[in-house]
Coordinates of C-alpha atoms and ligand atoms in Angstrom, one line a residue:
M1 CA -31.4 102.7 41.6
G2 CA -35.2 103.3 41.8
R3 CA -37.8 100.7 42.7
V4 CA -38.4 99.8 39.1
G5 CA -34.6 99.3 38.5
L6 CA -34.5 97.0 41.5
G7 CA -37.5 95.0 40.3
V8 CA -35.9 94.5 36.8
A9 CA -32.6 93.4 38.3
A10 CA -34.4 90.9 40.6
G11 CA -36.4 89.6 37.7
C12 CA -33.3 89.2 35.6
A13 CA -31.6 87.4 38.4
A14 CA -34.6 85.0 38.8
A15 CA -34.7 84.3 35.1
T16 CA -30.9 83.6 35.1
C17 CA -31.4 81.3 38.0
A18 CA -34.2 79.5 36.3
I19 CA -32.2 79.1 33.0
A20 CA -29.2 77.9 34.9
A21 CA -31.4 75.4 36.8
V22 CA -32.8 74.1 33.6
L23 CA -29.3 73.8 32.1
V24 CA -28.0 72.0 35.2
A25 CA -31.0 69.7 35.2
R26 CA -30.4 68.9 31.4
R27 CA -26.8 68.3 32.0
A28 CA -27.6 66.1 34.9
S29 CA -30.1 64.1 32.8
A30 CA -27.6 63.9 29.9
R31 CA -25.0 62.6 32.3
A32 CA -27.5 60.1 33.7
R33 CA -28.4 58.9 30.1
W34 CA -24.7 58.6 29.3
R35 CA -24.2 56.6 32.5
R36 CA -27.0 54.3 31.4
A37 CA -25.2 53.8 28.1
I38 CA -22.0 53.1 29.8
A39 CA -23.8 50.6 32.2
L40 CA -25.3 48.8 29.2
H41 CA -21.8 48.6 27.6
R42 CA -20.3 47.3 30.9
D43 CA -22.9 44.6 31.3
F44 CA -22.5 43.5 27.7
E45 CA -18.8 43.3 28.2
E46 CA -19.1 41.3 31.4
G47 CA -21.7 39.0 29.7
C48 CA -19.3 38.3 26.8
A49 CA -16.2 37.8 28.9
T50 CA -14.0 34.8 27.9
P51 CA -11.1 34.6 30.4
P52 CA -8.8 31.6 29.8
P53 CA -10.5 29.5 32.5
R54 CA -13.8 29.9 30.7
L55 CA -12.2 29.1 27.4
R56 CA -10.8 25.9 28.9
Q57 CA -14.2 24.9 30.0
V58 CA -15.5 25.4 26.5
V59 CA -12.5 23.3 25.2
D60 CA -13.5 20.5 27.6
A61 CA -17.2 20.7 26.7
M62 CA -16.3 20.5 23.0
V63 CA -14.3 17.3 23.7
V64 CA -17.1 15.8 25.7
E65 CA -19.7 16.6 23.0
M66 CA -17.4 15.2 20.3
H67 CA -17.3 11.9 22.2
A68 CA -21.1 11.9 22.6
G69 CA -21.7 12.8 18.9
L70 CA -19.4 9.9 17.9
A71 CA -21.1 7.5 20.2
S72 CA -24.6 7.8 18.8
D73 CA -26.7 9.8 16.4
G74 CA -28.6 12.4 18.4
G75 CA -26.1 11.8 21.3
S76 CA -25.1 15.4 21.2
K77 CA -25.9 18.7 19.4
L78 CA -22.6 18.1 17.7
K79 CA -23.7 15.9 14.8
M80 CA -20.2 14.4 14.0
L81 CA -21.3 13.4 10.5
L82 CA -19.6 10.7 8.5
T83 CA -18.2 11.9 5.2
F84 CA -17.0 8.6 3.7
V85 CA -13.8 10.5 2.8
D86 CA -11.2 7.9 3.9
A87 CA -8.4 9.0 1.5
L88 CA -6.9 12.4 1.2
P89 CA -4.7 13.3 -1.7
T90 CA -1.1 14.2 -1.5
G91 CA 0.8 16.3 -3.9
Y92 CA 3.8 14.0 -4.1
G93 CA 4.6 10.3 -4.4
L94 CA 4.7 8.3 -1.2
S95 CA 8.1 6.7 -1.9
S96 CA 8.8 6.9 1.8
P97 CA 5.5 6.9 3.6
P98 CA 5.6 9.1 6.7
L99 CA 5.4 7.4 10.0
R100 CA 2.0 8.7 11.3
P101 CA -0.4 7.1 13.7
L102 CA -3.2 7.8 11.3
S103 CA -2.7 8.7 7.7
L104 CA -5.4 9.1 5.0
A105 CA -2.7 9.9 2.5
C106 CA -3.2 8.6 -0.9
L107 CA -1.5 9.1 -4.2
L108 CA -3.4 11.1 -6.8
N109 CA -2.8 9.4 -10.0
E110 CA -5.8 10.6 -11.9
E111 CA -4.6 13.8 -13.6
G112 CA -6.9 15.9 -15.6
T113 CA -9.6 18.6 -15.6
Y114 CA -12.2 18.6 -12.9
Y115 CA -15.1 20.9 -12.2
S116 CA -16.5 21.9 -8.9
I117 CA -19.6 23.8 -7.7
D118 CA -19.3 25.5 -4.4
L119 CA -22.7 26.3 -2.8
G120 CA -23.0 27.5 0.8
G121 CA -23.7 31.1 1.2
T122 CA -24.9 34.2 -0.6
N123 CA -22.7 33.5 -3.6
F124 CA -21.9 30.3 -5.4
R125 CA -18.8 29.4 -7.4
V126 CA -18.0 27.3 -10.4
L127 CA -14.4 26.3 -10.7
R128 CA -12.3 24.4 -13.3
V129 CA -9.4 22.8 -11.6
E130 CA -6.4 21.3 -13.4
V131 CA -5.0 18.4 -11.4
G132 CA -1.5 17.6 -12.6
A133 CA 1.5 15.6 -11.3
G134 CA 2.2 17.3 -7.9
S135 CA 0.2 20.4 -8.7
V136 CA -3.4 21.6 -8.5
V137 CA -4.5 24.9 -9.9
T138 CA -7.8 26.7 -10.6
S139 CA -7.7 27.5 -14.2
R140 CA -11.0 29.4 -14.2
K141 CA -13.5 30.6 -11.7
V142 CA -16.9 32.3 -11.8
E143 CA -18.7 33.6 -8.8
L144 CA -22.4 34.4 -9.0
P145 CA -24.8 35.8 -6.4
I146 CA -27.7 33.5 -5.6
P147 CA -31.0 35.4 -6.1
E148 CA -32.6 35.7 -2.7
E149 CA -35.9 34.1 -3.9
L150 CA -34.1 31.0 -4.8
T151 CA -32.9 30.4 -1.2
K152 CA -36.6 30.1 -0.3
G153 CA -38.2 28.4 -3.3
T154 CA -37.9 24.8 -4.4
I155 CA -34.8 22.7 -4.7
E156 CA -35.5 22.1 -8.4
E157 CA -35.4 25.9 -9.1
L158 CA -32.2 26.4 -7.2
F159 CA -30.4 23.4 -8.8
N160 CA -31.7 24.3 -12.3
F161 CA -30.1 27.6 -11.8
I162 CA -26.8 26.1 -10.7
A163 CA -26.9 23.5 -13.5
T164 CA -27.5 26.2 -16.1
A165 CA -24.6 28.2 -14.7
L166 CA -22.3 25.2 -14.9
K167 CA -23.4 24.5 -18.5
D168 CA -22.7 28.1 -19.5
F169 CA -19.4 27.9 -17.8
I170 CA -18.3 24.7 -19.6
E171 CA -19.8 25.6 -23.0
S172 CA -18.1 29.0 -23.0
E173 CA -14.7 27.2 -22.8
D174 CA -14.7 24.9 -25.8
G175 CA -18.3 24.5 -26.7
K176 CA -18.4 20.7 -26.1
V177 CA -19.5 19.0 -23.0
E178 CA -17.5 15.9 -22.2
Q179 CA -18.1 13.4 -19.5
R180 CA -16.5 15.0 -16.4
A181 CA -16.4 14.3 -12.7
L182 CA -17.8 17.0 -10.5
G183 CA -17.0 17.9 -7.0
F184 CA -20.0 19.4 -5.3
T185 CA -19.4 21.4 -2.2
F186 CA -22.6 21.8 -0.4
S187 CA -22.0 23.6 2.9
F188 CA -25.0 22.5 5.0
P189 CA -25.5 19.5 7.3
V190 CA -25.8 16.4 5.2
R191 CA -26.2 12.8 6.3
Q192 CA -24.0 11.1 3.8
T193 CA -24.6 7.5 2.6
S194 CA -21.5 7.4 0.4
V195 CA -18.9 9.9 -0.7
S196 CA -21.2 11.0 -3.5
S197 CA -24.6 11.0 -1.9
G198 CA -26.4 12.3 1.1
S199 CA -29.5 13.9 2.3
L200 CA -29.9 17.4 3.8
I201 CA -30.6 17.3 7.5
R202 CA -31.6 20.9 7.8
W203 CA -30.8 24.3 6.3
T204 CA -28.6 26.9 8.0
K205 CA -27.5 30.4 7.1
G206 CA -30.9 31.7 6.1
F207 CA -31.7 29.1 3.5
S208 CA -35.2 27.6 3.9
I209 CA -36.2 25.4 0.9
E210 CA -38.6 23.0 2.5
N211 CA -38.8 20.3 -0.1
A212 CA -35.0 19.8 0.1
V213 CA -34.8 18.6 3.7
G214 CA -34.4 14.8 3.7
T215 CA -33.7 14.5 0.0
D216 CA -30.4 13.4 -1.6
V217 CA -28.9 16.7 -2.8
A218 CA -26.3 15.0 -5.1
Q219 CA -29.1 13.1 -6.8
C220 CA -31.2 16.3 -7.2
L221 CA -28.2 18.1 -8.7
N222 CA -27.6 15.1 -11.0
E223 CA -31.2 15.3 -12.2
A224 CA -30.8 19.0 -12.8
L225 CA -27.6 18.5 -14.7
A226 CA -29.3 15.8 -16.8
R227 CA -32.2 18.2 -17.5
S228 CA -29.8 20.8 -18.8
G229 CA -28.2 18.2 -21.0
L230 CA -24.8 18.1 -19.3
N231 CA -22.9 14.9 -19.2
V232 CA -21.5 15.6 -15.8
R233 CA -22.2 13.8 -12.5
V234 CA -21.4 14.4 -8.9
T235 CA -18.5 12.2 -8.0
A236 CA -17.8 13.8 -4.6
L237 CA -20.4 15.5 -2.3
V238 CA -18.4 17.4 0.3
N239 CA -18.9 19.9 3.0
D240 CA -16.8 23.1 2.6
T241 CA -14.7 22.1 5.6
V242 CA -13.8 18.8 4.0
G243 CA -12.8 20.4 0.7
T244 CA -10.6 22.8 2.6
L245 CA -9.0 19.9 4.5
A246 CA -8.4 18.1 1.3
L247 CA -6.6 21.0 -0.5
R248 CA -4.4 21.8 2.5
H249 CA -3.6 18.1 3.1
Y250 CA -2.6 17.9 -0.6
N251 CA 0.0 20.6 0.2
D252 CA 0.9 19.6 3.7
E253 CA 0.4 16.2 5.1
D254 CA 0.5 17.4 8.7
T255 CA -3.0 18.8 8.2
V256 CA -5.5 17.1 10.5
A257 CA -8.4 19.5 10.6
A258 CA -10.1 22.3 8.8
V259 CA -12.2 25.2 10.0
I260 CA -14.4 27.6 8.2
I261 CA -15.3 31.0 9.7
G262 CA -17.2 32.9 7.1
A263 CA -21.0 33.5 6.7
G264 CA -21.3 30.3 8.9
T265 CA -18.8 28.3 10.8
N266 CA -17.9 24.7 11.0
A267 CA -14.9 22.2 11.4
C268 CA -13.9 18.8 10.3
Y269 CA -11.0 16.6 11.2
I270 CA -9.5 13.1 10.6
E271 CA -10.8 10.6 13.1
R272 CA -9.9 6.9 13.7
T273 CA -12.8 4.7 12.5
D274 CA -12.7 2.7 15.7
A275 CA -13.4 5.9 17.6
I276 CA -16.6 6.4 15.6
I277 CA -18.6 4.1 17.9
K278 CA -22.0 4.9 16.3
C279 CA -20.8 3.0 13.2
Q280 CA -19.4 -0.2 14.7
G281 CA -17.9 -2.3 12.0
L282 CA -17.2 0.6 9.7
L283 CA -14.0 -0.3 7.9
T284 CA -11.7 1.7 5.9
N285 CA -8.3 0.6 4.6
S286 CA -6.7 3.8 6.0
G287 CA -8.3 3.2 9.4
G288 CA -9.7 6.7 9.4
M289 CA -12.3 9.0 8.1
V290 CA -12.9 12.7 7.9
V291 CA -15.7 13.7 10.3
N292 CA -17.8 16.8 9.6
M293 CA -18.5 18.1 13.1
E294 CA -21.1 20.7 12.2
W295 CA -19.7 22.6 15.2
G296 CA -22.0 25.6 14.4
N297 CA -24.6 23.6 16.4
F298 CA -22.3 23.1 19.4
W299 CA -23.8 24.1 22.7
S300 CA -22.6 24.3 26.3
S301 CA -23.7 26.1 29.4
H302 CA -20.1 27.5 29.5
L303 CA -20.7 29.6 26.4
P304 CA -21.1 33.3 27.4
R305 CA -24.7 33.9 26.3
T306 CA -26.3 37.4 26.7
A307 CA -29.9 38.6 26.3
Y308 CA -28.8 39.9 22.9
D309 CA -27.9 36.4 21.8
I310 CA -31.4 35.3 22.8
S311 CA -33.0 38.1 20.9
L312 CA -30.9 37.3 17.8
D313 CA -31.9 33.6 18.0
D314 CA -35.6 34.7 18.2
E315 CA -35.1 36.6 14.9
T316 CA -33.7 33.6 13.0
Q317 CA -35.5 30.9 11.0
N318 CA -33.5 28.2 12.8
R319 CA -34.3 29.1 16.4
N320 CA -32.5 27.0 19.1
D321 CA -30.1 25.7 16.5
Q322 CA -26.6 26.7 15.5
G323 CA -26.0 28.5 18.8
F324 CA -22.1 28.4 18.5
E325 CA -22.4 29.7 14.9
K326 CA -24.6 32.6 16.0
M327 CA -21.9 33.8 18.4
I328 CA -19.1 33.4 15.8
S329 CA -19.9 33.8 12.2
G330 CA -20.4 36.6 9.7
I331 CA -24.1 36.5 9.2
Y332 CA -24.7 37.2 12.8
L333 CA -22.0 39.4 14.4
G334 CA -23.2 42.7 12.9
E335 CA -26.7 41.9 14.1
I336 CA -25.6 41.3 17.7
A337 CA -23.9 44.7 17.7
R338 CA -27.0 46.3 16.3
L339 CA -29.2 44.8 19.0
V340 CA -26.8 46.3 21.7
L341 CA -26.7 49.7 20.1
H342 CA -30.5 49.7 19.6
R343 CA -31.0 49.1 23.3
M344 CA -28.6 51.8 24.1
A345 CA -30.5 54.2 21.8
L346 CA -33.8 53.4 23.5
E347 CA -32.6 53.5 27.1
S348 CA -30.0 56.2 27.0
D349 CA -30.7 58.5 24.2
V350 CA -27.0 58.6 23.1
F351 CA -28.1 58.4 19.5
G352 CA -30.5 61.3 19.8
D353 CA -33.7 60.7 17.7
A354 CA -32.1 58.0 15.7
A355 CA -33.4 55.0 17.8
D356 CA -35.8 54.0 15.1
N357 CA -33.0 53.8 12.5
L358 CA -31.4 51.0 14.7
A359 CA -34.7 49.1 14.9
T360 CA -34.4 47.1 11.6
P361 CA -32.8 43.7 11.9
F362 CA -29.6 43.0 10.0
T363 CA -29.0 46.7 9.0
L364 CA -25.5 46.5 10.5
S365 CA -23.6 43.9 8.5
T366 CA -20.5 42.2 9.7
P367 CA -18.3 43.9 7.1
L368 CA -19.5 47.2 8.5
L369 CA -18.8 46.0 12.1
A370 CA -15.3 45.1 11.0
A371 CA -14.8 48.5 9.3
I372 CA -16.0 50.2 12.6
R373 CA -13.6 48.2 14.7
E374 CA -10.7 48.8 12.4
D375 CA -11.1 52.5 12.1
D376 CA -7.9 53.9 13.6
S377 CA -8.4 57.5 12.5
P378 CA -8.1 60.0 15.5
D379 CA -11.6 61.3 15.0
L380 CA -13.1 57.9 14.0
S381 CA -14.3 59.4 10.7
E382 CA -15.0 56.0 9.2
V383 CA -17.3 55.2 12.1
R384 CA -19.0 58.6 11.6
R385 CA -19.5 57.9 7.9
I386 CA -20.9 54.4 8.5
L387 CA -23.3 55.7 11.1
Q388 CA -24.5 58.4 8.8
E389 CA -24.7 56.5 5.6
H390 CA -25.9 53.1 6.7
L391 CA -27.8 53.8 9.9
K392 CA -28.8 57.5 9.2
I393 CA -27.4 58.5 12.6
L394 CA -26.1 62.0 12.1
D395 CA -23.8 64.1 14.2
T396 CA -22.6 61.7 16.8
P397 CA -20.0 63.1 19.3
L398 CA -16.6 61.4 19.4
K399 CA -17.4 59.7 22.7
T400 CA -20.5 58.0 21.3
R401 CA -18.4 56.8 18.3
R402 CA -15.9 55.4 20.7
L403 CA -18.7 53.5 22.4
V404 CA -19.8 52.1 19.1
V405 CA -16.3 50.8 18.4
K406 CA -16.2 49.2 21.9
V407 CA -19.4 47.3 21.2
C408 CA -18.1 46.1 17.9
D409 CA -14.9 45.1 19.6
I410 CA -16.6 43.0 22.3
V411 CA -18.6 41.1 19.7
T412 CA -15.5 40.4 17.6
R413 CA -13.4 39.4 20.5
R414 CA -15.8 36.9 22.0
A415 CA -16.4 35.4 18.5
A416 CA -12.6 34.9 17.8
R417 CA -11.8 33.5 21.2
L418 CA -14.6 31.0 21.1
A419 CA -13.5 29.9 17.7
A420 CA -10.0 29.4 19.2
A421 CA -11.5 27.3 22.0
G422 CA -13.2 25.2 19.4
I423 CA -10.0 24.5 17.6
V424 CA -8.2 23.6 20.8
G425 CA -11.1 21.2 21.5
I426 CA -10.3 19.3 18.3
L427 CA -6.5 19.3 19.1
K428 CA -7.3 18.0 22.6
K429 CA -9.5 15.2 21.1
L430 CA -6.6 14.3 18.9
G431 CA -4.1 14.4 21.7
R432 CA -2.3 17.3 20.1
D433 CA -2.9 20.0 22.6
G434 CA 0.1 19.1 24.7
S435 CA -2.0 18.1 27.7
G436 CA -1.7 14.4 27.8
V437 CA -0.5 11.3 26.1
A438 CA -1.0 11.4 22.4
L439 CA -2.2 8.6 20.2
S440 CA 1.4 7.7 19.3
G441 CA 2.3 7.4 22.9
R442 CA 4.2 10.6 22.9
T443 CA 4.1 12.3 26.3
R444 CA 3.4 15.6 27.6
G445 CA 5.5 18.4 26.2
Q446 CA 6.3 16.7 22.9
P447 CA 3.5 17.6 20.6
R448 CA 3.9 17.1 16.8
R449 CA 3.5 19.9 14.2
T450 CA -0.2 20.2 13.6
V451 CA -1.6 22.1 10.7
V452 CA -5.2 23.3 10.7
A453 CA -6.6 24.6 7.4
I454 CA -8.7 27.7 7.8
E455 CA -11.0 29.5 5.3
G456 CA -13.6 32.2 5.4
G457 CA -13.8 35.9 5.4
M458 CA -13.8 36.4 9.2
Y459 CA -10.2 35.1 9.6
Q460 CA -8.9 36.0 6.1
E461 CA -10.3 39.5 5.7
Y462 CA -10.7 40.8 9.3
P463 CA -7.2 41.2 10.9
V464 CA -8.5 42.1 14.3
F465 CA -10.5 38.9 14.4
R466 CA -7.4 37.0 13.3
E467 CA -5.2 38.6 16.0
Y468 CA -7.8 37.8 18.7
L469 CA -8.1 34.2 17.6
D470 CA -4.3 33.7 17.4
E471 CA -3.9 35.4 20.8
A472 CA -6.5 33.1 22.5
L473 CA -4.8 30.0 21.0
V474 CA -1.6 31.0 22.8
E475 CA -3.5 31.8 26.0
I476 CA -5.1 28.3 26.1
L477 CA -2.3 26.2 24.7
G478 CA 0.7 28.1 26.2
E479 CA 3.4 29.4 23.9
E480 CA 5.4 26.2 23.5
V481 CA 2.5 24.1 22.3
A482 CA 0.9 27.0 20.3
R483 CA 4.2 27.2 18.3
T484 CA 3.5 23.6 17.0
V485 CA 0.1 24.6 15.8
V486 CA -0.1 26.2 12.4
L487 CA -3.3 27.8 11.1
K488 CA -3.0 27.9 7.4
V489 CA -5.3 30.1 5.3
T490 CA -6.5 27.9 2.5
E491 CA -8.0 30.2 -0.1
D492 CA -10.7 28.6 -2.3
G493 CA -10.0 25.4 -0.4
S494 CA -13.7 24.4 -0.4
G495 CA -14.1 24.4 -4.2
M496 CA -10.6 23.2 -5.1
G497 CA -10.6 20.5 -2.5
A498 CA -13.9 19.2 -3.8
A499 CA -12.4 18.9 -7.3
L500 CA -9.4 17.1 -5.8
L501 CA -11.7 14.7 -4.1
A502 CA -13.7 14.2 -7.3
A503 CA -10.3 13.2 -8.8
V504 CA -9.5 10.8 -5.9
Y505 CA -12.9 9.1 -6.0
S506 CA -13.3 9.0 -9.8
S507 CA -10.1 7.1 -10.3
N508 CA -9.4 3.5 -9.4
R509 CA -9.3 3.4 -5.6
Q510 CA -6.0 4.4 -4.2
Q511 CA -3.7 2.8 -1.8
G512 CA -4.9 3.4 1.8
S513 CA -8.5 3.7 0.8
I514 CA -11.4 1.3 1.2
Ligands
BGC601 C1 -23.2 24.7 7.9 C2 -21.9 23.9 7.7 C3 -20.9 24.7 6.9 C4 -20.6 26.1 7.6 C5 -19.6 27.0 6.9 C6 -22.8 26.1 8.5 O1 -24.0 26.9 8.6 O2 -24.1 24.1 8.7 O3 -22.2 22.8 6.9 O4 -19.7 24.0 6.8 O5 -21.9 26.8 7.7 O6 -20.0 27.2 5.7

C-alpha cells in the first residue's frame, strides 16, 4: 500500500471513530434522558403511595373531620351539611319494623307520577318516575348537554334553559301541564333551610355563575318554572348523593350511606340528630337525618399530595378547595396524568418534539386515561392511537407507551384507594368498620350487613378503578368485615331518588318523620 493508500485508510478509520463516538454519545444521552423519565415516574409513584397504614391515617382523619364538621359550621373543611331528609322511603310495608338502632324508614303511600331534574355536571337530565306500590321506575328520561356558556353566565339564564327543557319534556307527553311535585337534584354544596329550599355555598366542577352564590336555588328554579308557565314546584331539593341514598334505601333498608364518584365526588350518610352538635335541639321523629358531607373538600396532611396536584389546583377556578375531589374524580384525573407526562416531555425528551402538544391543560380527559390504562393489547395499540389522535404524539416506542400506561395507573390507583379510605371513614364513624363497639352495643367482630350505594362513571364504567377500590376496602377492613360491606351500584339513583323524595315530602308526613 502506498502512502496515499495509508492516508486514506487512516482518514477512514478516524471518520469511523468520530461517527462511532457521536453514536455512543447520542446513545448515552438517550439513555440519560430515559433515566430521567424513569426517575420522574419513580418519584411520582412514591409521592402517590397509599400503603394500608397511610390509608388508615386517612380513615382516622376523615372521622376526626366528620366530628369537627358536625360540631360547628366552619369547624372543618368537611361541611357536613344538613339535608332535612329525616325519612327515607321503603319499597314495602313496615308490618314488622326492623330492629335497627337508627332507622329513617318510612312508608311511601303517595303513588303517582313525579318529575325530577338532575343538574350537577356537564349534562343534565329530566326524568319522569312512576312511583307505585312497592316499585319505582323511570318511565322516560332525557339527557341534554349544558351549553358551556351557561355554566358561566347568570343563574336566570341557566334555570330558564332547564325550565324550558322540563316544559318541552312534559308537553311532549300529553300536552297538558298538571300540578306536579318535582325533585330537584342540585349537585353542589347547598346550605339547606328545609327539604325544599337552600342557598348555594359555592360552585364546584368548573361552574362559576357568580350571581347564584348565596341565593336559594330552589326558589330561583321555581321562578324560572313560573316564567315558563309550568305548574310545577320543587318539593325536594337534594344533593345527588342524597338521591342515590334514597333510591338504594328504597330497595334495601341496610343502606346507610351513598357515594358519588363521577365528574365530582361526595358522600352522604344517615346520622343521629343528637350527634349533629351544631344544631342543638334539632328534632326529628326518626331521630336521624341524612348529612351531606361534601367530602370533596376533605383535607388532611396524610393525603399523598404531589407537585402535580399543586399545579392542578393552580389551574382551577376553586383553588385551595375540593382537595380530595381533585385527587379522585373524573374532571381531574386525566389532567394530573397530563401534567406528569408534560414534565417528562420537557425534561427527558421521551416524546420527541411533541412536548408542546402536552402543554395544553385538560387535553387528556379521564375517559382517555381509563382507555390507556385498560389497553391490554400486546403492542398497546390503543395507547398509540390515543397519543396520535388526541395528543398528536406520533411514533412512540413501546417502552414509552408502557410508561404512559404506568402514569395513568398510578393516578387511578391513588384515586380509588383514597375513595375506599373515605368510605371506611364513614363506616368507622357509624361503628360499622368492625373496630369497636357499635351503636347497638355489638362488639368487635360482629358487624352488621352494611350497604353503601355508589354512583358515578368512575366506579361504574372504569373496571380497573373499581377493582382498586374494592381491593383497598379489603386491605383496610380485613376480609371478614369487608364481606359485610356491600357497595351497590345505583344507576340513575340521583334523579330517581330525588323523585322518590318528592313523593315522600309531597304526601302527608309519614310515620317516622318530623
Ligand atoms: C359537589 C357535590 C356533589 C359531587 C358529586 C361535588 O363537586 O360539591 O355536591 O355531590 O360533586 O356530583
